[in-house]
PDB file of C-alpha atoms in Angstrom:
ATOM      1  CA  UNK A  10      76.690  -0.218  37.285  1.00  0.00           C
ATOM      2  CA  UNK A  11      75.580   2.997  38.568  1.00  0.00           C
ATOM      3  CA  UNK A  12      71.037   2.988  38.972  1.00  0.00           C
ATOM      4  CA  UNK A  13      70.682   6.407  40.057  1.00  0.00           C
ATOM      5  CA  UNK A  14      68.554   8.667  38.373  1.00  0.00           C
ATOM      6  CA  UNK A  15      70.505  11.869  38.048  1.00  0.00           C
ATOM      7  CA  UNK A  16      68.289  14.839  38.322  1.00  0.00           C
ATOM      8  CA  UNK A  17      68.930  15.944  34.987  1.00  0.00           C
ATOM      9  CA  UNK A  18      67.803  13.141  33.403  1.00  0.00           C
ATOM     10  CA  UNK A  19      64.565  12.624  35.475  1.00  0.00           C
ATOM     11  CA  UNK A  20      64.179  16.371  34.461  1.00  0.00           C
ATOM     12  CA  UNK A  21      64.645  15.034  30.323  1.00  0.00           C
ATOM     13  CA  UNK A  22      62.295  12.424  30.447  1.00  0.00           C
ATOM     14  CA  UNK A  23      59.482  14.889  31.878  1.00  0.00           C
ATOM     15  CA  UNK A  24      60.278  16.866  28.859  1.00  0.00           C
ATOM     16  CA  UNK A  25      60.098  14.084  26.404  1.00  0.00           C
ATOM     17  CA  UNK A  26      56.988  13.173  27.898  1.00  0.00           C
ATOM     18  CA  UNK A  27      54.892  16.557  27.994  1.00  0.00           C
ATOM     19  CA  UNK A  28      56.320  17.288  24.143  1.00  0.00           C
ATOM     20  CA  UNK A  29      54.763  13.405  23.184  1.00  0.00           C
ATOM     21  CA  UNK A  30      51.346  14.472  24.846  1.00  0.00           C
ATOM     22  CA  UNK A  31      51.342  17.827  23.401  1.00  0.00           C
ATOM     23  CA  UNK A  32      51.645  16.408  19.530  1.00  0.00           C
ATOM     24  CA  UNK A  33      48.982  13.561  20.261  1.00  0.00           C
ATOM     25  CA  UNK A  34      46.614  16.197  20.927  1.00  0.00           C
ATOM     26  CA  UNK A  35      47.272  18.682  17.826  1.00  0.00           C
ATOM     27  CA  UNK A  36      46.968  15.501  15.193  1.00  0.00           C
ATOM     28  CA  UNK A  37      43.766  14.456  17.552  1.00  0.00           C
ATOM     29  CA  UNK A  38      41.972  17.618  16.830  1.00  0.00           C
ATOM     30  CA  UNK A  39      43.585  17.896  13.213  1.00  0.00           C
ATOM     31  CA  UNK A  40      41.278  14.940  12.580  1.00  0.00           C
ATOM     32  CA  UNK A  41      38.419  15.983  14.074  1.00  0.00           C
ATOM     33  CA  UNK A  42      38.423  19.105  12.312  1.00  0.00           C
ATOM     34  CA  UNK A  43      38.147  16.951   9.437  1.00  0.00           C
ATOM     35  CA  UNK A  44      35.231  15.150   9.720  1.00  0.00           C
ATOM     36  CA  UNK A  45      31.724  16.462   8.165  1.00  0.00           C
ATOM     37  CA  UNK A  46      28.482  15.773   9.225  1.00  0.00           C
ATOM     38  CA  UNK A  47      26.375  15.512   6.075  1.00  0.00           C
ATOM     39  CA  UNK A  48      23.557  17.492   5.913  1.00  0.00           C
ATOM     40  CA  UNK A  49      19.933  16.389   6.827  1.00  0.00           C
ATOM     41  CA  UNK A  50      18.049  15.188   3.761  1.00  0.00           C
ATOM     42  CA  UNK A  51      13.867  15.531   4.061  1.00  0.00           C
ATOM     43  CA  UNK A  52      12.227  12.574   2.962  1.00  0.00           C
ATOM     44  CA  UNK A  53       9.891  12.369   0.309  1.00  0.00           C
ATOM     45  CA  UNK A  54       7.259   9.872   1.264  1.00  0.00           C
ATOM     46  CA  UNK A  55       5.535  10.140  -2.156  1.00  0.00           C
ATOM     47  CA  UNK A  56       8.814   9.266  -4.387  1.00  0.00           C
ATOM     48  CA  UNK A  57      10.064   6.807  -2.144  1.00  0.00           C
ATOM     49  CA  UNK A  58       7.057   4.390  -1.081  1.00  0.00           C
ATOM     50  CA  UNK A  59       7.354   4.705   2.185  1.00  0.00           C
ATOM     51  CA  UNK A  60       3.959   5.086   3.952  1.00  0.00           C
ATOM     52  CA  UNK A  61       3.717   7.970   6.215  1.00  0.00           C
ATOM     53  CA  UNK A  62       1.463   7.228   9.058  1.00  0.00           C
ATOM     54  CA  UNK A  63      -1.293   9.390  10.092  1.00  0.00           C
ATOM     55  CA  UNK A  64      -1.418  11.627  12.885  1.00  0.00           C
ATOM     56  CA  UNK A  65      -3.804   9.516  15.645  1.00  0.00           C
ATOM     57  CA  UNK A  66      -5.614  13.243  16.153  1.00  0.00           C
ATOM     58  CA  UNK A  67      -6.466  13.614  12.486  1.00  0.00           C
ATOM     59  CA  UNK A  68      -6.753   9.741  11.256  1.00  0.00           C
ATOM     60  CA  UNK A  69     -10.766  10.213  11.642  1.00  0.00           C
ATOM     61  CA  UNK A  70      -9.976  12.268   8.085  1.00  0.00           C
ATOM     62  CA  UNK A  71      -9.585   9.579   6.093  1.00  0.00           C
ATOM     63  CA  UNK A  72     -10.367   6.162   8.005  1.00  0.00           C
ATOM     64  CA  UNK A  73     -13.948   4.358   7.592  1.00  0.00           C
ATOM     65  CA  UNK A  74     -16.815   5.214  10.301  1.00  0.00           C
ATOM     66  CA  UNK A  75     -19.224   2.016  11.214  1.00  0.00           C
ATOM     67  CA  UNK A  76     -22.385   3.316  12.861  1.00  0.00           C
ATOM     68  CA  UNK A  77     -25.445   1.836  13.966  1.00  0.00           C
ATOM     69  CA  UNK A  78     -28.731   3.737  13.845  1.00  0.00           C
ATOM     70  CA  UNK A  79     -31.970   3.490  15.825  1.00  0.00           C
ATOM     71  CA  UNK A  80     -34.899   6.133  15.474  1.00  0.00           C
ATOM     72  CA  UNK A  81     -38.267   6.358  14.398  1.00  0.00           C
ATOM     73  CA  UNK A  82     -40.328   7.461  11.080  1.00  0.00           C
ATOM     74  CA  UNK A  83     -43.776   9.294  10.580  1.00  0.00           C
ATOM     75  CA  UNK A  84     -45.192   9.279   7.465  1.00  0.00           C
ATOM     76  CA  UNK A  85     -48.140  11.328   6.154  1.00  0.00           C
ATOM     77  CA  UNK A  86     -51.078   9.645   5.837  1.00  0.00           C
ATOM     78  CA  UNK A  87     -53.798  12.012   5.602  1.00  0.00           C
ATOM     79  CA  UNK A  88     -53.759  11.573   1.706  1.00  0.00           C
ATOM     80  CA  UNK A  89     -53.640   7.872   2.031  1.00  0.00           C
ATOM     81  CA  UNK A  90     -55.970   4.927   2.757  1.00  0.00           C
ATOM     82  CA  UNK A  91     -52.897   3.458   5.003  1.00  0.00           C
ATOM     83  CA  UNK A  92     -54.266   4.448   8.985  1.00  0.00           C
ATOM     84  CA  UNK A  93     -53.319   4.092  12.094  1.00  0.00           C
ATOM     85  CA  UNK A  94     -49.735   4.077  11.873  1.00  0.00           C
ATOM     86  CA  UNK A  95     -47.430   2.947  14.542  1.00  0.00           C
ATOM     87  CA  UNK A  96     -43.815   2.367  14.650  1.00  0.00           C
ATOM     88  CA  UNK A  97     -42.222  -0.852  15.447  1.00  0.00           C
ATOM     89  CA  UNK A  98     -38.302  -1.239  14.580  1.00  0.00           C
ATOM     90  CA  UNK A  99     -36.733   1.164  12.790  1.00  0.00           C
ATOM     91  CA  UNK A 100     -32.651  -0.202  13.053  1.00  0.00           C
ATOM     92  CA  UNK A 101     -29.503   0.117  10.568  1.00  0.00           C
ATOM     93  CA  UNK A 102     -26.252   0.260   9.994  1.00  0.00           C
ATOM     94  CA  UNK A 103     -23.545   1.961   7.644  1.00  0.00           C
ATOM     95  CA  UNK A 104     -20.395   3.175   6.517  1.00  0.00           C
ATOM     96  CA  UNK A 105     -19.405   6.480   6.245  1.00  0.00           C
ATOM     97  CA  UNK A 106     -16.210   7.522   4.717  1.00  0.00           C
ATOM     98  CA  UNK A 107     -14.414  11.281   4.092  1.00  0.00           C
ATOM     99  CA  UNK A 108     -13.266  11.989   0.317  1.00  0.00           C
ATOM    100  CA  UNK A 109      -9.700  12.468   1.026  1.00  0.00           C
ATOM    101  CA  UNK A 110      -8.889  14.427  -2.064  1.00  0.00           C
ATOM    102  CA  UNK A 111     -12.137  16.502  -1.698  1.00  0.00           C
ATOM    103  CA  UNK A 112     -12.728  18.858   1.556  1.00  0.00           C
ATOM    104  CA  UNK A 113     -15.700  19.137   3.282  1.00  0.00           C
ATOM    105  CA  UNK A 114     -17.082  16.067   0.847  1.00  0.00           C
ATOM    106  CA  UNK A 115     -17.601  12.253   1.997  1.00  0.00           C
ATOM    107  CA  UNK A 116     -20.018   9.144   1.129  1.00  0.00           C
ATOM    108  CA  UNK A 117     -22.387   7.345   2.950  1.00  0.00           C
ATOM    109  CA  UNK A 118     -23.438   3.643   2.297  1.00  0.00           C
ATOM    110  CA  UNK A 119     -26.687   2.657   5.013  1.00  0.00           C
ATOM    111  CA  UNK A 120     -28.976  -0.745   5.263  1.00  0.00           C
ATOM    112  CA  UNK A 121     -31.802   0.271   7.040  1.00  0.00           C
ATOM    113  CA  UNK A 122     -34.983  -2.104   8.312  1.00  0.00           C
ATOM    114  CA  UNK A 123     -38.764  -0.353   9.258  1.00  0.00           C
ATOM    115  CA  UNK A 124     -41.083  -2.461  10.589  1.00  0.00           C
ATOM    116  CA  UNK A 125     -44.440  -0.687  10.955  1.00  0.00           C
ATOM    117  CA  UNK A 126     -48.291  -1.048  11.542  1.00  0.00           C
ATOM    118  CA  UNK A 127     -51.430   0.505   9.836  1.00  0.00           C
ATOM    119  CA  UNK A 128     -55.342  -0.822   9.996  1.00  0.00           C
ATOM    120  CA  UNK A 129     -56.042  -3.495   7.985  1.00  0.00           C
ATOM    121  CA  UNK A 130     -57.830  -2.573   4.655  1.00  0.00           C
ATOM    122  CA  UNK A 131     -59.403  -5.505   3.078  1.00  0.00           C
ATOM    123  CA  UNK A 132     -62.015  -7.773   4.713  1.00  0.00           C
ATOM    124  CA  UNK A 133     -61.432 -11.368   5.393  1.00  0.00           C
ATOM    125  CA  UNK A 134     -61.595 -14.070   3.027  1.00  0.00           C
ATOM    126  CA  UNK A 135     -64.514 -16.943   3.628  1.00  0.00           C
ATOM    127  CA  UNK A 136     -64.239 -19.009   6.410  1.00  0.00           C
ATOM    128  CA  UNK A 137     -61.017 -17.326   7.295  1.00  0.00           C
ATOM    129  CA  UNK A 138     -59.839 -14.541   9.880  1.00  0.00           C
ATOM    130  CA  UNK A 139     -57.484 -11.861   9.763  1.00  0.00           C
ATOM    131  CA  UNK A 140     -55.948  -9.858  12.067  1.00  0.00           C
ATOM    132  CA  UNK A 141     -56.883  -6.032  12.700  1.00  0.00           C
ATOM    133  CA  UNK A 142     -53.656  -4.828  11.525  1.00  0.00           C
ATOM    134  CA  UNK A 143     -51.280  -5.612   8.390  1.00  0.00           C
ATOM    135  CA  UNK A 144     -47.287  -4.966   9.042  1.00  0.00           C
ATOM    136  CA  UNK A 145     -45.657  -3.122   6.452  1.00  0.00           C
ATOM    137  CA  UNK A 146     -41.285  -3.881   6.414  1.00  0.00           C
ATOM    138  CA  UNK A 147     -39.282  -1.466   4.559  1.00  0.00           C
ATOM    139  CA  UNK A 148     -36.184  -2.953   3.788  1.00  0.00           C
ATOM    140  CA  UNK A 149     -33.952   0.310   2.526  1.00  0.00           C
ATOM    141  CA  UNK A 150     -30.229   0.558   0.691  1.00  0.00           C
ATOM    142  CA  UNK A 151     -29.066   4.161   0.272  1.00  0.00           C
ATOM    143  CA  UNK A 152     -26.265   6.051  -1.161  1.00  0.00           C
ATOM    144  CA  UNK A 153     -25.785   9.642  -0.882  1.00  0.00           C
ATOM    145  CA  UNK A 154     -22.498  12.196  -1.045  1.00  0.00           C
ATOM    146  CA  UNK A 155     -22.207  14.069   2.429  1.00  0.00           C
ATOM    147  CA  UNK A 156     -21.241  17.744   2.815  1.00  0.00           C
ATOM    148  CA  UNK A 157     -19.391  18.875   5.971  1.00  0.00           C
ATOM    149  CA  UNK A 158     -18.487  22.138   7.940  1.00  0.00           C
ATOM    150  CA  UNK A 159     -16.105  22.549   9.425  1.00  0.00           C
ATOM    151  CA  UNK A 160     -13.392  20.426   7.892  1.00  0.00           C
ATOM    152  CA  UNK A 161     -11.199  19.437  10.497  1.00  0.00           C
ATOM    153  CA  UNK A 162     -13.216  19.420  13.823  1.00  0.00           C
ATOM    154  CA  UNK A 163     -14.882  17.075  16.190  1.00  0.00           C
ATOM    155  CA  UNK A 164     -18.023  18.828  15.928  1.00  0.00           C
ATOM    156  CA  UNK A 165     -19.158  18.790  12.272  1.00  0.00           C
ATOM    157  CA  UNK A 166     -22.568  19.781  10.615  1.00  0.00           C
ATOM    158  CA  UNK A 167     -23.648  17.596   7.448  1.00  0.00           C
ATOM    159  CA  UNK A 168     -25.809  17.591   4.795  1.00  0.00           C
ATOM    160  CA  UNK A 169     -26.576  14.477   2.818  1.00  0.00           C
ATOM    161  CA  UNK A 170     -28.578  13.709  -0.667  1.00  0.00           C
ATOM    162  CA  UNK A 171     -28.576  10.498  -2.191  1.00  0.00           C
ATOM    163  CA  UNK A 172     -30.651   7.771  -3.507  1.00  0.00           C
ATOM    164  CA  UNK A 173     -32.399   4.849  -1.693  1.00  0.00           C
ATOM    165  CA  UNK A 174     -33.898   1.325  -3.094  1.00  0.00           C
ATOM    166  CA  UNK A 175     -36.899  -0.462  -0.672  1.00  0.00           C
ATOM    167  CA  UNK A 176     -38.093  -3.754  -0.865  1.00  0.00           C
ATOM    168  CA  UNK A 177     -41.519  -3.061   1.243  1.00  0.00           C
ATOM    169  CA  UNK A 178     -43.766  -6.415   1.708  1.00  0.00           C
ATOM    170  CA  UNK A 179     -47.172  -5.422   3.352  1.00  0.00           C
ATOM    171  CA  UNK A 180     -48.464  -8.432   4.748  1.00  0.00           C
ATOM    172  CA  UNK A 181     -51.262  -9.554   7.583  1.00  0.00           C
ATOM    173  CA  UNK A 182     -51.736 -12.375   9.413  1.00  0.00           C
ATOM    174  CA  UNK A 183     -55.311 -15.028   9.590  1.00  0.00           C
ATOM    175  CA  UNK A 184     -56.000 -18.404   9.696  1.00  0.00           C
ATOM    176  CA  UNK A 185     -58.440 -20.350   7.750  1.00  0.00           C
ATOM    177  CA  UNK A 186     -60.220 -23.735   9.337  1.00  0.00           C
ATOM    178  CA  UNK A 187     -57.899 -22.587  12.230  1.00  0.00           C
ATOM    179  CA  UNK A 188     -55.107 -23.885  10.115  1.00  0.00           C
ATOM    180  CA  UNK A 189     -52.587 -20.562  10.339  1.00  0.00           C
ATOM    181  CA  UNK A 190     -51.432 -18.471   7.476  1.00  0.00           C
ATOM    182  CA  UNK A 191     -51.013 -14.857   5.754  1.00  0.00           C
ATOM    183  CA  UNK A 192     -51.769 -12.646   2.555  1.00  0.00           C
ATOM    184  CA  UNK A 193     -48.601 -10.699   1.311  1.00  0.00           C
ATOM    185  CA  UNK A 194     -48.207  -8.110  -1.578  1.00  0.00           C
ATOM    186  CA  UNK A 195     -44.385  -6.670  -2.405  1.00  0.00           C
ATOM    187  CA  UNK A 196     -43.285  -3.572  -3.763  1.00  0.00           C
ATOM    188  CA  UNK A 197     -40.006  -2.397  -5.158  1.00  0.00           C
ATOM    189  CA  UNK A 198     -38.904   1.536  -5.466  1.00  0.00           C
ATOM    190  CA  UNK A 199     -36.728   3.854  -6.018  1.00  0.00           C
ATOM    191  CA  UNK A 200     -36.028   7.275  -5.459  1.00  0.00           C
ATOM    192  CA  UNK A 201     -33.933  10.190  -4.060  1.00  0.00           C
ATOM    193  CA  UNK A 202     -33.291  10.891   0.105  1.00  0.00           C
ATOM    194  CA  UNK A 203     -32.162  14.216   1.866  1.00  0.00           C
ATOM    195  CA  UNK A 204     -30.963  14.552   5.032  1.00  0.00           C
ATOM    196  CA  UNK A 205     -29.174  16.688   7.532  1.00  0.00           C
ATOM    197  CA  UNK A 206     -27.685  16.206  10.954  1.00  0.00           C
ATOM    198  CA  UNK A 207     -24.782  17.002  13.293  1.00  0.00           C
ATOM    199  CA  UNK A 208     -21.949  14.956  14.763  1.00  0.00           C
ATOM    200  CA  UNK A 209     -19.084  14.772  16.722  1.00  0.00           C
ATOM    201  CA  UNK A 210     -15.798  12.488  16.276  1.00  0.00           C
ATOM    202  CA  UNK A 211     -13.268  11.288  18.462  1.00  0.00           C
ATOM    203  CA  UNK A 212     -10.257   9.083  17.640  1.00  0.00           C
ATOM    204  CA  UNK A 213     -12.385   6.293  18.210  1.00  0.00           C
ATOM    205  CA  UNK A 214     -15.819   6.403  18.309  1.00  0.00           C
ATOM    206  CA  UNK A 215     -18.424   9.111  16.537  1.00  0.00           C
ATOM    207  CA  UNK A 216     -22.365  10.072  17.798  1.00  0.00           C
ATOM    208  CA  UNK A 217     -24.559  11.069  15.291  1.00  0.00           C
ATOM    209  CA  UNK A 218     -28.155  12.944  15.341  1.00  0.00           C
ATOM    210  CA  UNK A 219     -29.535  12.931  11.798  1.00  0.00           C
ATOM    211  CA  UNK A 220     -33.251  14.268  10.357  1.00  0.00           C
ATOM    212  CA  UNK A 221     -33.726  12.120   6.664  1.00  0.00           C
ATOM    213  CA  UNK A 222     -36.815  12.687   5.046  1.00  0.00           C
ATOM    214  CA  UNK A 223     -37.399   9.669   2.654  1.00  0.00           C
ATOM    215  CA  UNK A 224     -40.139  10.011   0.392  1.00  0.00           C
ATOM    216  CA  UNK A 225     -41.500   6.285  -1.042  1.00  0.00           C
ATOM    217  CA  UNK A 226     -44.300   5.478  -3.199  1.00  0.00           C
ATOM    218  CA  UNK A 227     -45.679   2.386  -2.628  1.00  0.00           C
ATOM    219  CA  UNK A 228     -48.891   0.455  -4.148  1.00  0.00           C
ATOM    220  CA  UNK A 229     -50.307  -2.610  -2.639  1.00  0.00           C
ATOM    221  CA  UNK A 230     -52.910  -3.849  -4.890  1.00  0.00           C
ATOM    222  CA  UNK A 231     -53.902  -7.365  -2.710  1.00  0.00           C
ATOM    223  CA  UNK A 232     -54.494  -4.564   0.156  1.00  0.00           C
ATOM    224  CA  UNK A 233     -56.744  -2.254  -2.275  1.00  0.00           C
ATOM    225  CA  UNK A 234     -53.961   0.078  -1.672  1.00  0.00           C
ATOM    226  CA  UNK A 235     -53.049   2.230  -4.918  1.00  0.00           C
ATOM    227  CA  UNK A 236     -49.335   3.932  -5.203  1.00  0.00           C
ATOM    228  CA  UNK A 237     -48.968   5.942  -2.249  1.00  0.00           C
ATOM    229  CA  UNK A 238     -46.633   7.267   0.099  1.00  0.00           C
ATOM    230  CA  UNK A 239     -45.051   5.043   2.454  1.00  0.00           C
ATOM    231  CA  UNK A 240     -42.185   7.095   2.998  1.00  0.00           C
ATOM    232  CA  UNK A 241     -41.571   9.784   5.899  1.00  0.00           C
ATOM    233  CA  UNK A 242     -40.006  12.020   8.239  1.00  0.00           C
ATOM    234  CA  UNK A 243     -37.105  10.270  10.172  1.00  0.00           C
ATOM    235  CA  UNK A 244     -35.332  10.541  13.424  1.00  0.00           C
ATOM    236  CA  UNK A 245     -32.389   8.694  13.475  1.00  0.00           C
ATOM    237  CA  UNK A 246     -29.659   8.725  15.869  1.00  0.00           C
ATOM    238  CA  UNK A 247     -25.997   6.842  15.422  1.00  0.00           C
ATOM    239  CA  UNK A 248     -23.422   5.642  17.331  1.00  0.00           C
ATOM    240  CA  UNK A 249     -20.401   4.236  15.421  1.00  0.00           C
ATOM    241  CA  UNK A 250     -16.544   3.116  15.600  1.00  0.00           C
ATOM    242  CA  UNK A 251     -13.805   3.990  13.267  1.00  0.00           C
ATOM    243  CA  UNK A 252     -11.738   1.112  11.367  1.00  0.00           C
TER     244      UNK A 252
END
């Protein structure tokens, strides 16, 4: 048996070979001319449920803002037989949350706590003493709808009417025989608050300077003190977190 490999036929099998490459590669790109790439479909987040996640620059839009308050209140007592007023606590705390379907609109929920002096007004009982000055607390729940400019900004300018119950307990404290003890006298109202203010907002925390005035009536008849204001001008300023 002859196993040379003539020329010729080494020069055959090259051609066999390059034709057997040349057809892989036309039915290759036959089928990738073939092939369509469907086109990009937007998602509609409302029709399909899926919840769309804020963006973390603008979530301070429509998540819940805890603040805490601390300040001080003056009221007006040159019409009143309350005197010598000094301030003592004046704390809170609240929620305040945008309207997401209404610009420039949000709500404000606030617990606020005043704890305040005057001169006492009524003398002491027999055998008993009393201290020079009766406490007046101010326990306060408010509501009000807050208007903002501008709308989306970490600076914002508010505006905020609403409408506040107190529980206010005047109260002083004696002894009689030594033996300790108080006289108290509650009062419950109700009535409208304003105030106006200015804060700023990051993506975490929010500082707040806000002016409420906060007109109460009050009447203390154990204290010989008929309905008068115990309301006032308040500084308040707030330092909160968002949810």
């Amino acid at each position: 048996m002859n196993n040379k490999i003539h020329s010729s036929d080494l020069l055959l099998i090259i051609l066999l070979f390059g034709m057997t490459g040349i057809c892989f590669a036309e039915e290759s790109t036959g089928d990738t001319d073939q092939v369509q790439l469907e086109p990009y479909e937007e998602i509609n987040y409302e029709d399909s449920g899926v919840v769309k996640l804020p963006d973390p620059e603008n979530k301070k839009f429509s998540t819940p803002i805890l603040q805490f308050f601390i300040g001080s209140i003056e009221t007006d007592t040159s019409e009143s037989v309350l005197g010598g007023e000094s301030t003592i606590l004046n704390l809170g705390f609240g929620v305040h949350q945008d309207f997401i379907d209404y610009d420039h609109l949000g709500f404000d929920f606030d617990v606020l706590m005043l704890i305040r002096e005057y001169d006492t007004t009524i003398a002491a009982p027999p055998f008993s003493s009393i201290s020079d000055e009766m406490t007046l607390d101010t326990f306060a729940i408010t509501a009000g709808v807050r208007g903002f400019i501008p709308e989306e900004s970490r600076f914002r300018a508010f505006a905020t009417i609403g409408l506040g119950l107190y529980f206010n307990k005047l109260h002083v404290t004696g002894s009689t025989f030594g033996l300790p003890g108080s006289i108290e006298d509650d009062d419950t109202e109700m009535n409208l608050f304003y105030a106006v203010g200015i804060e700023y907002i990051s993506t975490e925390y929010s500082f707040q300077l806000q002016y409420r005035d906060m007109p109460i009536d009050g009447g203390f008849p154990t204290f010989n003190v008929p309905s008068t204001d115990i309301g006032g001008s308040m500084w308040l300023l707030g330092f909160g977190f968002l949810w």
